[in-house]
Tab-separated table of C-alpha atoms in Angstrom:
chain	number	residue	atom	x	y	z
A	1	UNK	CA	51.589	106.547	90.982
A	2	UNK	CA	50.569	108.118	87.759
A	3	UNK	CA	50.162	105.389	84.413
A	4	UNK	CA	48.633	105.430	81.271
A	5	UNK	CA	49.362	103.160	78.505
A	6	UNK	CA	47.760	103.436	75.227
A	7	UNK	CA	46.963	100.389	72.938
A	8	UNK	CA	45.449	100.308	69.160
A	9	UNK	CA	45.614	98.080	66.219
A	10	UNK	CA	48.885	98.393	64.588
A	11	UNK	CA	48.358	98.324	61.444
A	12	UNK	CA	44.897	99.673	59.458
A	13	UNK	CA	43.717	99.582	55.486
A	14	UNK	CA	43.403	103.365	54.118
A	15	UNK	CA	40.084	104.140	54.737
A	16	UNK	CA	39.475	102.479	57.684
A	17	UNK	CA	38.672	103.831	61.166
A	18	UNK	CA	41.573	104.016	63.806
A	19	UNK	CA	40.402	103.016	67.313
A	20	UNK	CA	42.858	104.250	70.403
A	21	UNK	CA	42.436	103.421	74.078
A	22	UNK	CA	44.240	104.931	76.771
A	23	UNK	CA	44.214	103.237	79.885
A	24	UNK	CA	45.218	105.196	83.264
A	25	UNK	CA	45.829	104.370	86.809
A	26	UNK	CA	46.482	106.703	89.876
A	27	UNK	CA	43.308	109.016	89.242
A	28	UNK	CA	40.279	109.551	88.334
A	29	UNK	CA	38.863	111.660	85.166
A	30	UNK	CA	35.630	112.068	87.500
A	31	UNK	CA	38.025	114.532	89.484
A	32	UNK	CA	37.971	117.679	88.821
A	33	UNK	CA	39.719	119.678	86.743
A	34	UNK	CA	41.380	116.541	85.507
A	35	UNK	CA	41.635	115.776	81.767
A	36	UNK	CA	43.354	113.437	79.093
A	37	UNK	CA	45.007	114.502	75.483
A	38	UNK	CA	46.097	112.504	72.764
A	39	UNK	CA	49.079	113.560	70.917
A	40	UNK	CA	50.754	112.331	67.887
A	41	UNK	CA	53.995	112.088	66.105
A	42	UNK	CA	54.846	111.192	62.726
A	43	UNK	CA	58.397	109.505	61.667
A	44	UNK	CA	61.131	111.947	62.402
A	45	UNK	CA	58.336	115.183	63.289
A	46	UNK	CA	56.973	116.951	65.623
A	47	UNK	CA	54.688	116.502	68.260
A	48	UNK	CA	50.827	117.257	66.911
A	49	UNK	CA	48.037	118.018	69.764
A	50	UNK	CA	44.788	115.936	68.626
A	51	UNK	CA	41.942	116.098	71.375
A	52	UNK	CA	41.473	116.807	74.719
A	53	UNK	CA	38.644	115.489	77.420
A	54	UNK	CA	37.863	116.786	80.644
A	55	UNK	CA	36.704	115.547	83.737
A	56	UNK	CA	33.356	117.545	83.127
A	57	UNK	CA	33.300	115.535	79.618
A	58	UNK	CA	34.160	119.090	77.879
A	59	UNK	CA	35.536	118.351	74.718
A	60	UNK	CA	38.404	119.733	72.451
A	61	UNK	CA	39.421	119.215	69.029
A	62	UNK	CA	42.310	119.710	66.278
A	63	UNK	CA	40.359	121.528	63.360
A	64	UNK	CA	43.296	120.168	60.991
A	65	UNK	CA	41.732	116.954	61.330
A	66	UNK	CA	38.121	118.812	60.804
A	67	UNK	CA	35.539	116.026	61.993
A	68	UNK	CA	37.557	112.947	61.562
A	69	UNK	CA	38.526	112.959	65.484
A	70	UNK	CA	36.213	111.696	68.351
A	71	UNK	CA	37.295	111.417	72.024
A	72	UNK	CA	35.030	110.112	74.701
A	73	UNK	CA	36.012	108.132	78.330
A	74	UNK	CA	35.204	105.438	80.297
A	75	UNK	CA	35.422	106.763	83.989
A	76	UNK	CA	34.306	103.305	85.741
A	77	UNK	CA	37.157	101.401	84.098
A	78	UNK	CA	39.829	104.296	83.622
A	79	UNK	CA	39.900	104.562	80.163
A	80	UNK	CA	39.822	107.505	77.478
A	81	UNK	CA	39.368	106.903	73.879
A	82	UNK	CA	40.082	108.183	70.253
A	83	UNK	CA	38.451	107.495	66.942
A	84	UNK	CA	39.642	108.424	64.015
A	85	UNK	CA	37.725	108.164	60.799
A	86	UNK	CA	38.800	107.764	56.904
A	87	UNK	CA	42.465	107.220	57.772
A	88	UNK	CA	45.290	107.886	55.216
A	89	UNK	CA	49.049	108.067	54.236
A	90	UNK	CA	48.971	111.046	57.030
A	91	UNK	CA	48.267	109.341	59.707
A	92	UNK	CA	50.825	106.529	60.537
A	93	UNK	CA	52.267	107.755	63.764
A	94	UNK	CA	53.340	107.238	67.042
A	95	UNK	CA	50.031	108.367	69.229
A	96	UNK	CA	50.485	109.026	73.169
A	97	UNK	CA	47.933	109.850	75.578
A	98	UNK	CA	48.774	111.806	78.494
A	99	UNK	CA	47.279	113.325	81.583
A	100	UNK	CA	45.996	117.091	81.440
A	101	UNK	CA	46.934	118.576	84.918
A	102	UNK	CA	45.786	121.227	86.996
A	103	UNK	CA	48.675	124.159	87.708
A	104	UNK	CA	48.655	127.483	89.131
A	105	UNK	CA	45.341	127.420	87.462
A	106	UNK	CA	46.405	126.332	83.721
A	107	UNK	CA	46.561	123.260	82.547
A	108	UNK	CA	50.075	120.916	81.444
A	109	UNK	CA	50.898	117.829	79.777
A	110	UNK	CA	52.194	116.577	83.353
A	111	UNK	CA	52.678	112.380	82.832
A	112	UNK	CA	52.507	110.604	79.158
A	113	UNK	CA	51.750	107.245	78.021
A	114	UNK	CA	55.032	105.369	76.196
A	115	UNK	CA	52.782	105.751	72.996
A	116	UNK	CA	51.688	103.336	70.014
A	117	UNK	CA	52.942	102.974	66.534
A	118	UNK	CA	50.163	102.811	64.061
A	119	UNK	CA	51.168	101.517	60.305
A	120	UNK	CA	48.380	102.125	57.585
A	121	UNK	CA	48.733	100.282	54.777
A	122	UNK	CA	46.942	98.535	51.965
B	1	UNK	CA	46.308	128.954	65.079
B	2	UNK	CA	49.340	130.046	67.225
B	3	UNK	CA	52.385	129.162	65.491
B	4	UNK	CA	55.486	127.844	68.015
B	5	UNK	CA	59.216	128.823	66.488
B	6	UNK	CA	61.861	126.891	68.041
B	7	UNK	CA	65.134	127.705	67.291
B	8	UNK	CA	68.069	126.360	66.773
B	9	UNK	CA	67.011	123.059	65.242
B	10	UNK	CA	69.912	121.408	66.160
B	11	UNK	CA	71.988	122.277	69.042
B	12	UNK	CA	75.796	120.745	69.370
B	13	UNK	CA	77.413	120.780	72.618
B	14	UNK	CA	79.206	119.476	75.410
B	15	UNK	CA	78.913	117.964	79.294
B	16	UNK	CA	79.038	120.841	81.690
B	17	UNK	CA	78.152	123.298	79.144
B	18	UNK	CA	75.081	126.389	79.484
B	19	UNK	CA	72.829	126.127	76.519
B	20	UNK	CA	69.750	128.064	75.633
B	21	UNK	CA	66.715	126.879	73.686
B	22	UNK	CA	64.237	129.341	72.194
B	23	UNK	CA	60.297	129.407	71.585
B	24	UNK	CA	58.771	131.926	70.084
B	25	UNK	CA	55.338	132.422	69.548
B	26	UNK	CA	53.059	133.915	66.631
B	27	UNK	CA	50.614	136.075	69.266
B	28	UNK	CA	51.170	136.781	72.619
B	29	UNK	CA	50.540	133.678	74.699
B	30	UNK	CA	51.154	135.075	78.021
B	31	UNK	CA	52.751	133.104	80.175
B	32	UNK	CA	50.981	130.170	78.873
B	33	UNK	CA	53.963	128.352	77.583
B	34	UNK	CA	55.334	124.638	78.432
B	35	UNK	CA	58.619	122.553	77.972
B	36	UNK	CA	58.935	118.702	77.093
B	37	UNK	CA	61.441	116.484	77.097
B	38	UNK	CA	61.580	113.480	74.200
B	39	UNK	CA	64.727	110.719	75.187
B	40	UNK	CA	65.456	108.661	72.037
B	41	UNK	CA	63.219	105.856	72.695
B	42	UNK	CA	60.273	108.122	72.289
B	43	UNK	CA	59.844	108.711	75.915
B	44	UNK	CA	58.135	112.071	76.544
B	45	UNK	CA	58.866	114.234	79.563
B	46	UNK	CA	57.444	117.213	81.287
B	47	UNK	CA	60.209	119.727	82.541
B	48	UNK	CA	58.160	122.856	83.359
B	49	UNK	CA	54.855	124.628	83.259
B	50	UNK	CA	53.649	128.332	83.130
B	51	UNK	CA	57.101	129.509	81.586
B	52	UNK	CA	59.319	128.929	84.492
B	53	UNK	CA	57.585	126.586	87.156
B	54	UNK	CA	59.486	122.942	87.372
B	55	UNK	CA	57.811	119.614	87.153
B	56	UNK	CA	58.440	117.106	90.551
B	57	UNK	CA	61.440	115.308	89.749
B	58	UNK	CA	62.971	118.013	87.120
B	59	UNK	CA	66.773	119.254	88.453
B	60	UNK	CA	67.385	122.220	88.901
B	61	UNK	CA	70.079	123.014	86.062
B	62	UNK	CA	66.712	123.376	84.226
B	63	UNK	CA	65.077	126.482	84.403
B	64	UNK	CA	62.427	128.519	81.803
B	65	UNK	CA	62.189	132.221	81.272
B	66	UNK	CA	60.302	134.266	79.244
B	67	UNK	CA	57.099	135.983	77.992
B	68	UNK	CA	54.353	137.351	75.542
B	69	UNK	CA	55.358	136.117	72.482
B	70	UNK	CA	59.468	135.172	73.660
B	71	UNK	CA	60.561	132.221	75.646
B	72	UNK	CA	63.480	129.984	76.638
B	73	UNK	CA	64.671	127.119	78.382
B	74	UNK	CA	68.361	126.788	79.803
B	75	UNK	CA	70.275	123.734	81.151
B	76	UNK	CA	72.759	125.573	83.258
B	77	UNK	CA	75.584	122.596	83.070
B	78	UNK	CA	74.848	119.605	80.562
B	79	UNK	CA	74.480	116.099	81.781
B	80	UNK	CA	74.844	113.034	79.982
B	81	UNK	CA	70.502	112.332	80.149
B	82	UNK	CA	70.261	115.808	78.703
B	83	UNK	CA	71.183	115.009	75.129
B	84	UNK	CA	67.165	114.896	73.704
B	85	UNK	CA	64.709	116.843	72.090
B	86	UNK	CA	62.866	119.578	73.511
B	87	UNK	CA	59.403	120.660	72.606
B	88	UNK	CA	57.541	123.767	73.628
B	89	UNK	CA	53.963	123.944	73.781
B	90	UNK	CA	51.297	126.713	73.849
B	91	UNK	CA	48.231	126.458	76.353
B	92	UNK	CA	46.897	129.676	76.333
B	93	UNK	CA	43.860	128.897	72.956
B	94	UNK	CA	42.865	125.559	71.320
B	95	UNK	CA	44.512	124.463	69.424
B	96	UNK	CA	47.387	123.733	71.219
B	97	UNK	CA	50.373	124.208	69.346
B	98	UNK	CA	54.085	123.069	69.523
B	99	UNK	CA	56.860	123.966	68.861
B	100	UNK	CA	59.080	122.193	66.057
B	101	UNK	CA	61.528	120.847	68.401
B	102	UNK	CA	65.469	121.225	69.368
B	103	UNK	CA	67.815	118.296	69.079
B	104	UNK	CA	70.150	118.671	71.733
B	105	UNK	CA	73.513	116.604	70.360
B	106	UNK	CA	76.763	116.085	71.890
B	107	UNK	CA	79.354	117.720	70.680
């Protein structure tokens, strides 16, 4: 059975530097073709792609966000990561993390985390 | 960037009707084109992959259709769980882009 779960801080100063962790169950990102995103969602939008890792530690990026974003894993404990720098009023959301599967060789969104509010304030 | 059009916004309608959401992309994407489900407590869903290819677990009134640059997603008779949003989502270039999302409302 497929989990992840993500977990951050709740609530940051402007300025500061977000932290995200994503922790998964039921595979492995040391398998390949396997791969994690992070998503976001601001109050009452849409759905904003962020980062991607994949099991061969290849690494995408959101230029919107230019070089705020970093994304990295943890394969002995399970985990995936996401660090974002300077944070402002544009970046309270809701963030998920979600497993990148392989299909029909392209790659889906196939199981999500239940995602975590993040509040910035000062 | 490929842009993602999803129209209508909203969507009204009732149990056992047919509806049709559409996607429509800025470039020609292929078949490279995904559906999501959102339930109101934020929960995110994957219906299908590669246009028309369901996700385990997905029924079948759901189906997807579509390609190049035009794309849509049909319930064939409405259940109650189906009242969400839907989000389509390019794969085929970084970034990957979604749609704005359809709120499917009950009539």
């Amino acid at each position: 059975q497929v989990t992840l779960k993500e977990s951050g801080p709740g609530i940051l100063q402007p300025s500061q530097t977000l932290s995200l962790t994503c922790t998964f169950s039921g595979f492995s990102l040391n398998t390949y073709g396997m791969g994690v995103g992070w998503i976001r969602q601001s109050s009452g939008k849409g759905l904003e792609w962020l980062a991607n890792i994949w099991w061969d530690d290849d690494k995408y990026y959101n230029p919107s966000l230019r070089n705020r974003l970093t994304i990295s894993k943890d394969t002995s404990n399970n985990q995936a990561f996401l660090k974002i720098t300077t944070v402002d009023t544009a970046d309270p959301a809701t963030y998920y993390c979600a497993r990148i599967g392989r299909y029909s060789g392209r790659y889906f969104f196939d199981y999500w985390g239940q995602g975590v509010m993040v509040t910035v304030s000062s | 960037d490929i842009q993602m059009t999803q129209s209508p916004s909203s969507l009204p309608a009732s149990l056992g009707e047919r509806v049709t959401i559409s996607c429509r992309a800025s470039h020609d994407i292929f078949n490279n084109l995904n559906w999501y489900q959102q339930t109101p407590d934020g929960t995110i869903k994957p219906l299908i992959y590669y246009t028309s290819n369901l996700q385990s677990d997905v029924p079948s009134r759901f189906s997807g259709s579509g390609s190049g640059t035009d794309f849509s997603l049909t319930i064939s008779s409405l259940e109650p769980e189906d009242f969400a949003m839907y989000y389509c989502q390019q794969d085929v270039t970084f970034p990957w882009t979604f749609g704005g999302g359809t709120k499917l409302e009950m009539k």
